[in-house]
mmCIF file of C-alpha atoms and ligand atoms in Angstrom:
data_model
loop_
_atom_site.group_PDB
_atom_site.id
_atom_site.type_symbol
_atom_site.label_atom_id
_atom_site.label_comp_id
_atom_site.label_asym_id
_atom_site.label_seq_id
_atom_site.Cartn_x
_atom_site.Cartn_y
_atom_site.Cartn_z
ATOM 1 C CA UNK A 1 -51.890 -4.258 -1.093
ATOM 2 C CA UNK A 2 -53.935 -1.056 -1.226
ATOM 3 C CA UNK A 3 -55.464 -2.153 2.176
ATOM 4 C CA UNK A 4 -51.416 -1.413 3.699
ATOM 5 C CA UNK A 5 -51.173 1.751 2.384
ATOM 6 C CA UNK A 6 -54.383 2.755 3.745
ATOM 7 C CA UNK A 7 -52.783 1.822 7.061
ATOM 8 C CA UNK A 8 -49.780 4.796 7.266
ATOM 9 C CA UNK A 9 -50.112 8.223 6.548
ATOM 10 C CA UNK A 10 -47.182 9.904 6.218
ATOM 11 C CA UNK A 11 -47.278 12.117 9.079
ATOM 12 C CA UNK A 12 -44.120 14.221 10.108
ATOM 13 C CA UNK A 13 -45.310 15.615 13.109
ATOM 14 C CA UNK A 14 -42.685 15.918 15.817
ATOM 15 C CA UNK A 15 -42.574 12.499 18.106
ATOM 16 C CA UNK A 16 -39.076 12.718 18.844
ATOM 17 C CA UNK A 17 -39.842 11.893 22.705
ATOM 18 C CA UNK A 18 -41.816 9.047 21.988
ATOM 19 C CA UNK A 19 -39.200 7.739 19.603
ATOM 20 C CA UNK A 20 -36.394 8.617 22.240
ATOM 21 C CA UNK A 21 -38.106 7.295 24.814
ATOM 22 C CA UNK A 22 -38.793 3.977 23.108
ATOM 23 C CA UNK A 23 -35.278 3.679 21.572
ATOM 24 C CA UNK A 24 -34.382 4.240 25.743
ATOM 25 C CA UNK A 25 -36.301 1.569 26.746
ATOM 26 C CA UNK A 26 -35.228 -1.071 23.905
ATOM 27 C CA UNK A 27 -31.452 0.234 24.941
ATOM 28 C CA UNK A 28 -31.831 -1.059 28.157
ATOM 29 C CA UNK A 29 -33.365 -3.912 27.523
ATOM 30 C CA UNK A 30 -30.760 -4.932 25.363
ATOM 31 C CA UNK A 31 -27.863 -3.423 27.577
ATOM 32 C CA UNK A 32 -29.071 -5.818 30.556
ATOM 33 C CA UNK A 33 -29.931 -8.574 28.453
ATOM 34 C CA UNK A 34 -26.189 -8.567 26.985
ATOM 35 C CA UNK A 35 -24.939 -8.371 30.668
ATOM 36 C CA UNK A 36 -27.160 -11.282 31.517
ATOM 37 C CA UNK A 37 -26.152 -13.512 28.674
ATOM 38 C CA UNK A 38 -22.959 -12.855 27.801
ATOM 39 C CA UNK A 39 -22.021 -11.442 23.474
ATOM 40 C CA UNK A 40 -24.406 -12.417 21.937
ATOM 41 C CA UNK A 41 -24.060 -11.294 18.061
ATOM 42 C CA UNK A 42 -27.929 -10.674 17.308
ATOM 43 C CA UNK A 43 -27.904 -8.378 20.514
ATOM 44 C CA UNK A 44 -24.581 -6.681 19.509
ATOM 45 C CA UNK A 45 -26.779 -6.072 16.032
ATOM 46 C CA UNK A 46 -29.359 -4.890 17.784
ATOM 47 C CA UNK A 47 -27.895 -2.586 20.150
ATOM 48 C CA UNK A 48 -25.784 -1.436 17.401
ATOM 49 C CA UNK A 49 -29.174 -0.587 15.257
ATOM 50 C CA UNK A 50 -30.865 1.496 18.441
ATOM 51 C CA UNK A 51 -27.587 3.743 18.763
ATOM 52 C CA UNK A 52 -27.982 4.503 14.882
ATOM 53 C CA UNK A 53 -31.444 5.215 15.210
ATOM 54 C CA UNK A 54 -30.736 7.598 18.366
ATOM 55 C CA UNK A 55 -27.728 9.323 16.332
ATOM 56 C CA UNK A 56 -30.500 10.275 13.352
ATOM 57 C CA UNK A 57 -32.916 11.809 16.658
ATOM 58 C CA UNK A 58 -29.808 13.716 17.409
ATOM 59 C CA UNK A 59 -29.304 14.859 13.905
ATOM 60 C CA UNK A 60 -32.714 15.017 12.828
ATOM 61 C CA UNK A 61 -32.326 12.677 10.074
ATOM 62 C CA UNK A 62 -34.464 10.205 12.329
ATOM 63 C CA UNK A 63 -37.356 8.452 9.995
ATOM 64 C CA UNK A 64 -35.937 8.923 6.138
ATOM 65 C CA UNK A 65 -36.365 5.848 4.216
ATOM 66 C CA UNK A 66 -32.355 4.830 3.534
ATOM 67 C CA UNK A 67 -33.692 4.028 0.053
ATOM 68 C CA UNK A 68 -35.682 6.945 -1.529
ATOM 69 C CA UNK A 69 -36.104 10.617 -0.824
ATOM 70 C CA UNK A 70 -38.798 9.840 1.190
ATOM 71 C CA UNK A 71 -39.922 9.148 4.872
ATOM 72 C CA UNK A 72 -40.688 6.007 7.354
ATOM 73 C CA UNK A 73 -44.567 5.748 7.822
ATOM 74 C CA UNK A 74 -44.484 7.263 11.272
ATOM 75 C CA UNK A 75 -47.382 4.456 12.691
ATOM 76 C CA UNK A 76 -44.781 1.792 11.459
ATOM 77 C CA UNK A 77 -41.626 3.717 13.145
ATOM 78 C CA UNK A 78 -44.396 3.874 16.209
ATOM 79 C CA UNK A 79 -44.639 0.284 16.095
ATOM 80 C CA UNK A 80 -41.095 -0.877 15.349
ATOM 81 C CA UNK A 81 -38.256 2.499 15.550
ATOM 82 C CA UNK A 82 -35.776 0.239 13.606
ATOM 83 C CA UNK A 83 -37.895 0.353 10.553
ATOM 84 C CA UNK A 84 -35.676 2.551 7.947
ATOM 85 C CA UNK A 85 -37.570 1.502 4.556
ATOM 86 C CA UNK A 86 -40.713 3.483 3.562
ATOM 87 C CA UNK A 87 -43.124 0.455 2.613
ATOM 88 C CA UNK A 88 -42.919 1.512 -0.815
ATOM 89 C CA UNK A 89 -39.068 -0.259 -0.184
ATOM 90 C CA UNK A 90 -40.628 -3.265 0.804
ATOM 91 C CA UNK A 91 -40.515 -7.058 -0.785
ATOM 92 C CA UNK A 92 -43.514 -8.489 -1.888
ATOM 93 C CA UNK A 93 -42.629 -11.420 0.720
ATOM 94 C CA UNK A 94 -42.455 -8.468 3.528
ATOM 95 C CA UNK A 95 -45.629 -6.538 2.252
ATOM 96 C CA UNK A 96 -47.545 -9.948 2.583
ATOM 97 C CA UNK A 97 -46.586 -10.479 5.624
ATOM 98 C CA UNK A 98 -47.718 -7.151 7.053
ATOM 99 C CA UNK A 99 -50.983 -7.860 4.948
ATOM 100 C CA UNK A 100 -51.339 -11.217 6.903
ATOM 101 C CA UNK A 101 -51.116 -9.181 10.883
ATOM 102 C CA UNK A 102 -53.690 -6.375 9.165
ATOM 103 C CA UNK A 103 -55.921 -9.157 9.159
ATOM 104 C CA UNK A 104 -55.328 -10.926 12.164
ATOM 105 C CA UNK A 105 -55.307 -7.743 13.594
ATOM 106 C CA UNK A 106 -58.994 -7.407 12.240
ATOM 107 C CA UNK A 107 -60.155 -10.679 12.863
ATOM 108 C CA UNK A 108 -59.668 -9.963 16.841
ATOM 109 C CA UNK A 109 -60.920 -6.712 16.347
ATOM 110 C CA UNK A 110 -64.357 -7.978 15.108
ATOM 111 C CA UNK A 111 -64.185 -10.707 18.275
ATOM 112 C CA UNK A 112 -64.262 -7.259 20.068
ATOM 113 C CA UNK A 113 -67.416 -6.506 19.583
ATOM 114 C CA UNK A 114 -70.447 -6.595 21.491
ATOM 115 C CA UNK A 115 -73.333 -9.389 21.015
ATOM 116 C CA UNK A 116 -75.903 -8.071 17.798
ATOM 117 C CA UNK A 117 -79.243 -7.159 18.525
ATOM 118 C CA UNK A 118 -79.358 -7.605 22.124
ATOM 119 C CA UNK A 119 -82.199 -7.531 24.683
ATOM 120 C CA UNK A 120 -81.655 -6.790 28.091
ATOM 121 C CA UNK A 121 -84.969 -6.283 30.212
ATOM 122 C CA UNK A 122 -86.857 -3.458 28.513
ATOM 123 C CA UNK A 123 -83.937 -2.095 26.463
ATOM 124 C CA UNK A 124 -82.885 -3.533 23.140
ATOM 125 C CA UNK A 125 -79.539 -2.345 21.085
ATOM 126 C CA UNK A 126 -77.907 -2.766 17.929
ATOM 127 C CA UNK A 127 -75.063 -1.506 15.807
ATOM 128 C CA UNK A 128 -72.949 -1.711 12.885
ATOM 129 C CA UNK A 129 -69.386 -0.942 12.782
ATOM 130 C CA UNK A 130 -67.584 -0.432 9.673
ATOM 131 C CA UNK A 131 -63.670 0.288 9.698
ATOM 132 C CA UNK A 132 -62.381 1.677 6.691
ATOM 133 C CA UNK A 133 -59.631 -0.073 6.553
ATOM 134 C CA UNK A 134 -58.621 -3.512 7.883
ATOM 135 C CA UNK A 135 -58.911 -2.340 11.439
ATOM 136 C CA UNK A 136 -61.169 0.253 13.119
ATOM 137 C CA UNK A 137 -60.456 3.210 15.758
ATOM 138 C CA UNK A 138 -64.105 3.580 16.918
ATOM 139 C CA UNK A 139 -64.737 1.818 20.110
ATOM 140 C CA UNK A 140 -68.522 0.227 20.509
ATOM 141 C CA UNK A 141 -69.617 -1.858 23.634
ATOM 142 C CA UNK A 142 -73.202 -2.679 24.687
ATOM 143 C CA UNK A 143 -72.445 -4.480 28.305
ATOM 144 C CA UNK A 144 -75.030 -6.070 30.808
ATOM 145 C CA UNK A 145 -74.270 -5.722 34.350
ATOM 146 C CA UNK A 146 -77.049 -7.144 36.817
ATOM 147 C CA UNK A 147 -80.147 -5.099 35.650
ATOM 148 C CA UNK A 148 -78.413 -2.366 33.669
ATOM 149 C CA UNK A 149 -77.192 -2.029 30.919
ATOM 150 C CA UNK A 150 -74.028 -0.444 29.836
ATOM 151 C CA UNK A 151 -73.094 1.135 26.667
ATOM 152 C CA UNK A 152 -70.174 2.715 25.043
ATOM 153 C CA UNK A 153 -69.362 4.532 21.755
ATOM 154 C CA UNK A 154 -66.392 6.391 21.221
ATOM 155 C CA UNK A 155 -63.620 7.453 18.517
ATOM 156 C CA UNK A 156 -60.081 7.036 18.888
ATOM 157 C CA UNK A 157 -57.974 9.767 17.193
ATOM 158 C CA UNK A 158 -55.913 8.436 13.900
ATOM 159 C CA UNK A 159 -56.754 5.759 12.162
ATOM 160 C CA UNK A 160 -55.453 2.125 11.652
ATOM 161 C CA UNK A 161 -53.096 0.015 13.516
ATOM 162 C CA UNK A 162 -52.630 2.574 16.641
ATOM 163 C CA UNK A 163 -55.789 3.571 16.968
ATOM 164 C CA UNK A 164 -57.364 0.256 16.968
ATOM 165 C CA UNK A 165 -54.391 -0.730 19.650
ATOM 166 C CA UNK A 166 -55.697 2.672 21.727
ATOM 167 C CA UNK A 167 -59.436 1.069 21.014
ATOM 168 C CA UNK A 168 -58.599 -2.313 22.701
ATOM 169 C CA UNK A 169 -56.784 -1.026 25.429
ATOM 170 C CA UNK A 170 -60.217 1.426 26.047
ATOM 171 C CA UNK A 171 -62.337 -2.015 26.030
ATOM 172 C CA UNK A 172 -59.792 -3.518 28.401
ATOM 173 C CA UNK A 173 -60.275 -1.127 30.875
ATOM 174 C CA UNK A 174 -63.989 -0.443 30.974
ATOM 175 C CA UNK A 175 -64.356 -4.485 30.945
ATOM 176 C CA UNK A 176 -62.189 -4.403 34.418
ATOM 177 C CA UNK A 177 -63.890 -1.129 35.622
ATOM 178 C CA UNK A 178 -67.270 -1.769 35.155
ATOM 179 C CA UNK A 179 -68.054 -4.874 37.400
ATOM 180 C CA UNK A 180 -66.786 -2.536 40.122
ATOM 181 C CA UNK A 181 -70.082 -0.535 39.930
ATOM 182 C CA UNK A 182 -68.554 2.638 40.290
ATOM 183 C CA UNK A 183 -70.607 5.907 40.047
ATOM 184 C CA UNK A 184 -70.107 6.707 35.728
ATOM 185 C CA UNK A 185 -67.943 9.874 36.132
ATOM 186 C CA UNK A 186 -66.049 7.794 38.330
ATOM 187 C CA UNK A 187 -65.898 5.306 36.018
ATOM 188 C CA UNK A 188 -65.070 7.934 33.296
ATOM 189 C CA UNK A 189 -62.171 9.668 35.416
ATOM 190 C CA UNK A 190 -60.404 6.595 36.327
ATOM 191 C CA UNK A 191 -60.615 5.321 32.530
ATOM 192 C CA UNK A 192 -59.181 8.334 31.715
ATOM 193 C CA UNK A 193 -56.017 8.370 34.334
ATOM 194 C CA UNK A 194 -55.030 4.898 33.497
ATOM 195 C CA UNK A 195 -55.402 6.129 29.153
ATOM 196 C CA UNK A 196 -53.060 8.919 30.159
ATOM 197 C CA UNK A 197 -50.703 6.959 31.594
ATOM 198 C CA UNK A 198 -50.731 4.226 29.375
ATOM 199 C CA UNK A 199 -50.885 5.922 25.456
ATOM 200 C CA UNK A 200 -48.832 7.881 23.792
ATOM 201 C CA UNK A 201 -49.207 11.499 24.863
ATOM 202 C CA UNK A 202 -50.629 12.311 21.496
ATOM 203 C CA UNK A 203 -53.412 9.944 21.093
ATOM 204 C CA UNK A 204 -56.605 10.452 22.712
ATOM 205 C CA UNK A 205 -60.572 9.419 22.154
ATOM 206 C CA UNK A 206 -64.086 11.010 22.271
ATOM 207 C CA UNK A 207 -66.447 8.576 23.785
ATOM 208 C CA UNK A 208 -69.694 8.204 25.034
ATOM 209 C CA UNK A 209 -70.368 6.031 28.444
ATOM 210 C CA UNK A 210 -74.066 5.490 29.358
ATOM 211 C CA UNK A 211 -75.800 3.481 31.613
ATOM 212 C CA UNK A 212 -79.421 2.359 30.852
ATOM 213 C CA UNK A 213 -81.393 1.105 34.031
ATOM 214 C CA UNK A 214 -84.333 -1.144 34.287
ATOM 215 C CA UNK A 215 -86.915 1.799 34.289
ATOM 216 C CA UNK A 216 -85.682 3.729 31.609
ATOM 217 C CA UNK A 217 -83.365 6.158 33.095
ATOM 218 C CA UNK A 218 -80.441 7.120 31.012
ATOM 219 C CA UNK A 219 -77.573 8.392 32.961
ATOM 220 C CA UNK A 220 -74.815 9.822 30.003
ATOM 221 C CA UNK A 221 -71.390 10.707 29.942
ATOM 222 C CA UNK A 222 -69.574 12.486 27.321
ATOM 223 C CA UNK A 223 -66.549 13.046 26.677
ATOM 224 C CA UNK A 224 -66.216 15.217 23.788
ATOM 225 C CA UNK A 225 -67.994 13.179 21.266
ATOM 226 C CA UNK A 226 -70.736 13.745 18.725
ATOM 227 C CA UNK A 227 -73.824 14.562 20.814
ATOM 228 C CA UNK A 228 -76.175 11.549 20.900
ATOM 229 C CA UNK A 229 -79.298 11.777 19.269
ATOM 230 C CA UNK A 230 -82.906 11.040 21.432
ATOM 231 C CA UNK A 231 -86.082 10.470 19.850
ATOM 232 C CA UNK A 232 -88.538 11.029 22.246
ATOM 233 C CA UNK A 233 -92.506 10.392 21.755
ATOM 234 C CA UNK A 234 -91.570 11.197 17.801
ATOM 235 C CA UNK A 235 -89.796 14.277 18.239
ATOM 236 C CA UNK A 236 -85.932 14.321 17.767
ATOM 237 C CA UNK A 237 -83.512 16.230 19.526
ATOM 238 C CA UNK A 238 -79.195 16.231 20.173
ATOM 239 C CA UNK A 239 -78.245 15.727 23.537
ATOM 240 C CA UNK A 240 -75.705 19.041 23.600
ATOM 241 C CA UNK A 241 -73.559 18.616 26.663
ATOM 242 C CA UNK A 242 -70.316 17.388 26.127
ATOM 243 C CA UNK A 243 -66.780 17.551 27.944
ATOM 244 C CA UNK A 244 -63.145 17.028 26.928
ATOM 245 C CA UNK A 245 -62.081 13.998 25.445
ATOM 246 C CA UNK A 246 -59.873 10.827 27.629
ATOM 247 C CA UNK A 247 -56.174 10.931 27.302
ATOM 248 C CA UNK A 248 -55.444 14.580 27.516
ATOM 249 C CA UNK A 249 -55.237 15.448 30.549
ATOM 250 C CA UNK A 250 -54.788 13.305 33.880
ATOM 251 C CA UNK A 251 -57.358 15.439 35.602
ATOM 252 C CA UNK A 252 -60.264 15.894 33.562
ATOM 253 C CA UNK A 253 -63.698 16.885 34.844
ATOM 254 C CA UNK A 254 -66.609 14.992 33.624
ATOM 255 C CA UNK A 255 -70.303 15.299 34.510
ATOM 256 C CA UNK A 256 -73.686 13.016 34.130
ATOM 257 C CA UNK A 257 -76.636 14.106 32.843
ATOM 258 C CA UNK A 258 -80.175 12.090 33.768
ATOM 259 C CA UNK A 259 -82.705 11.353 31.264
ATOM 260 C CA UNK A 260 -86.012 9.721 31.266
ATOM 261 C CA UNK A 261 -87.400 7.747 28.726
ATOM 262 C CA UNK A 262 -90.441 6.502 27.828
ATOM 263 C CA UNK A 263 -91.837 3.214 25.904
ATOM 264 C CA UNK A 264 -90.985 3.310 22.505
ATOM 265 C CA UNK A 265 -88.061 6.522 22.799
ATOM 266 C CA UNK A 266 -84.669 5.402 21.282
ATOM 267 C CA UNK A 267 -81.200 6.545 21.291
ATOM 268 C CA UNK A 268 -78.865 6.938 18.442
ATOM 269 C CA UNK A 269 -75.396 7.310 18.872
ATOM 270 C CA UNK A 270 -72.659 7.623 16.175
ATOM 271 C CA UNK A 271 -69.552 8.111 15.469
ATOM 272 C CA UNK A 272 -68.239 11.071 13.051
ATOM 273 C CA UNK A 273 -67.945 8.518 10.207
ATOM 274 C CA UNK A 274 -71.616 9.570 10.000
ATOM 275 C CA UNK A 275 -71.672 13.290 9.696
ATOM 276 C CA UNK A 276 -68.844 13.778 7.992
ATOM 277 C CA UNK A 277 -69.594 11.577 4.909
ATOM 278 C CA UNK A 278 -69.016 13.635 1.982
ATOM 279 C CA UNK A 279 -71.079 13.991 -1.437
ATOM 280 C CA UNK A 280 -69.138 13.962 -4.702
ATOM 281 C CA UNK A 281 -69.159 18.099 -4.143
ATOM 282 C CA UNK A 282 -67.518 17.728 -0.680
ATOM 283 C CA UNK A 283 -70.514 18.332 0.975
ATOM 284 C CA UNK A 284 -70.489 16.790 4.649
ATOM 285 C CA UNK A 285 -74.195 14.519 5.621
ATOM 286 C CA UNK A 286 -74.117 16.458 8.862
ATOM 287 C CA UNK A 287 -76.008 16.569 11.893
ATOM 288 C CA UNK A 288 -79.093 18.009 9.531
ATOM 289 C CA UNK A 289 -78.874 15.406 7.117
ATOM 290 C CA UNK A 290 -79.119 12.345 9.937
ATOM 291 C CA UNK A 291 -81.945 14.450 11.603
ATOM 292 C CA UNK A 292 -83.728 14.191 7.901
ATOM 293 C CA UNK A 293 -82.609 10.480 7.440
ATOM 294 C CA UNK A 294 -84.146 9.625 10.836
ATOM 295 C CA UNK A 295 -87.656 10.739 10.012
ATOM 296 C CA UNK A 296 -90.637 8.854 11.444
ATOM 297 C CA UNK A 297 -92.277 8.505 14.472
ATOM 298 C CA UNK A 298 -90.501 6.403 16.927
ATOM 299 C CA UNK A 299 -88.950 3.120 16.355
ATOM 300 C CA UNK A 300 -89.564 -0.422 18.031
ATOM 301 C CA UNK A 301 -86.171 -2.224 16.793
ATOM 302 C CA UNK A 302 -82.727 -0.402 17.160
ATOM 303 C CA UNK A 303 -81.995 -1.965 13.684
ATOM 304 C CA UNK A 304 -84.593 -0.183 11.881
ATOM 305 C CA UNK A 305 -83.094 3.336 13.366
ATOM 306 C CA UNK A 306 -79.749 2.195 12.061
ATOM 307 C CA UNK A 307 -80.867 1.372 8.285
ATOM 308 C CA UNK A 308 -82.414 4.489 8.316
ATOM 309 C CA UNK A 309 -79.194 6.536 9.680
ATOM 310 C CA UNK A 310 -77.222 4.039 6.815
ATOM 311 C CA UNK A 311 -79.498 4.849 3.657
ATOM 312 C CA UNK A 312 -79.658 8.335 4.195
ATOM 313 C CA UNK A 313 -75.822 8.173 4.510
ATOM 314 C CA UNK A 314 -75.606 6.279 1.426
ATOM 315 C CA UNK A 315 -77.988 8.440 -0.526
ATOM 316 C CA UNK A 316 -76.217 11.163 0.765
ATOM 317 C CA UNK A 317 -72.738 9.853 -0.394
ATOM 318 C CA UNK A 318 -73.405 8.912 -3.836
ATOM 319 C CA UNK A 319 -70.635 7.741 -5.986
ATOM 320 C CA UNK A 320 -68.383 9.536 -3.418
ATOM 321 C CA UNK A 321 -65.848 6.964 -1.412
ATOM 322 C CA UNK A 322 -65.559 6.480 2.292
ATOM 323 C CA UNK A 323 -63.247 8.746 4.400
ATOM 324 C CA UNK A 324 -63.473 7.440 7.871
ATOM 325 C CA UNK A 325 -64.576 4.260 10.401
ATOM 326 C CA UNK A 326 -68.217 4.279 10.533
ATOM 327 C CA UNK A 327 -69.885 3.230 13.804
ATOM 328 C CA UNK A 328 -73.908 3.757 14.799
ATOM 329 C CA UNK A 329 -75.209 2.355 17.963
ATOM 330 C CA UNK A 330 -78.717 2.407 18.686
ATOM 331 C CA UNK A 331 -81.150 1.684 21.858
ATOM 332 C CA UNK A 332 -84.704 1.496 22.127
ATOM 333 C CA UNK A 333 -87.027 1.416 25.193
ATOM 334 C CA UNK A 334 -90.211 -0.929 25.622
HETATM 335 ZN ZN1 LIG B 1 -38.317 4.748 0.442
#
């Protein structure tokens, strides 16, 4: 069951508009659905348990477990607001069925992901993608369109059920988007409207968008993630410009930036799984230690940049455990 717990932190942060809001909505729902089909006593029940739930928000008792001293796991009250049992309250029967939608939930999270070791013209790419949990919040895509190729990397914020909810809803989007051909910041901007309008106002992602064309141009966006790492005719170097992450604000600038590459220069991309992997001292990998890891003059597979990146990661972690979702995506030019 340790996988559940993993699942909900305990966070007490103020969400009392979400929660209204979403009590609102169900209220409404039920109101017209009652006026529609006449009493009905599970509605009544219903309605009754919404108006409860909106009394606590008024009295700020909103989210304590009715059983213990302690709180609601705010991505379950996210999920359901009725929930009033901290899961420590819960049945064996009701923690095994939560256990059974973590891993449906990651079962079409892995169908998700992009093809393995892909070749599209001169470009090859490959990645590995390891949630810590059941369910992931990083976000990787490698997607052919005509002769380019498009890829994605990005890192919603949170982890577990929401984020990875926030992750397929990113996927969704680009899928629809990206047929369209729009210019990337274009691409970027709109992706970024519809996230605002459609997550919560506190969740938002860092992500990467690139498109790789036939002759080796790289044309990058970034919004606010981990600066990609380019290894160019054997020297290495971070790819600093950056921008502010989707989902904060409705109109967010975002710019391109060109690159050239060559046969043989590759791309690394990563998520902050990566740097931030601690020792047993606390000691973060960081950008240093994945510049160290990646040692060697240029690589012809993807997949050999990755196991690199992963065994100095590893080495670097020790006897330590893992602390976040760990995604690398790499591309190679021949
Ligand atoms: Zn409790």
């Amino acid at each position: 069951m340790q996988a559940i717990e993993q699942m909900y932190e305990t966070d007490l942060s103020s969400l009392d508009v979400v929660f209204r809001e979403s009590l609102g909505e169900r209220r409404s729902k039920l109101k017209s659905a009652i006026a529609e089909n006449g009493s009905i006593p599970e509605f009544n029940d219903l309605l009754m348990q919404v108006d409860t739930a909106l009394a606590k928000l008024d009295h700020g008792t909103f989210g304590k477990c009715e059983r213990c001293d302690g709180f609601v796991e705010t991505d379950r009250l996210l999920a359901d607001p009725l929930a009033r049992f901290c899961l420590g309250e819960l049945t064996d029967a009701e923690k095994r069925s939560l256990e059974n939608d973590l891993q449906l939930a990651s079962a079409i999270q892995r169908g998700l992901l992009p093809q393995m070791s892909l070749g599209h013209g001169s470009w090859k790419s490959d990645f590995v993608y390891e949630p810590l949990g059941p369910v992931s919040g990083d976000y990787c895509d490698v997607i052919p369109a005509g002769d380019d190729l498009y890829f994605i990397l990005g890192d919603v914020s949170g982890k577990g059920m929401a984020a990875s909810l926030l992750m397929s809803s990113l996927r969704a989007i680009f899928h629809s988007l990206i047929p369209l051909d729009l210019e990337l910041c274009d691409l970027m901007s709109r992706t970024n409207r519809l996230l605002v309008d459609s997550s919560p106002s506190n969740q938002f992602a860092t992500l990467i968008l690139g498109k790789a064309s036939r002759d080796g141009e790289l044309e990058i966006v970034n919004a606010g993630h981990l600066p990609p790492i380019l290894v160019k005719n054997g020297m290495k170097g971070e790819l600093n410009f950056s921008g502010l992450p989707l989902g904060m604000f409705a109109e967010t600038p975002f710019s391109m930036n060109k690159i050239k590459l060559n046969q043989g220069d590759s791309l690394l991309l990563f998520t902050d799984g990566v740097t931030e992997a601690v020792d047993e001292n606390g000691a973060e990998f960081g950008a240093k230690g994945l510049f160290d890891a990646i040692d060697g003059d240029g690589f012809a597979e993807p997949s050999s940049l990755i196991r690199k990146c992963l065994a100095g990661v590893s080495a670097h972690r020790g006897n330590a455990g893992r602390t976040d979702d760990l995604t690398v995506l790499a591309l190679t030019f021949s």
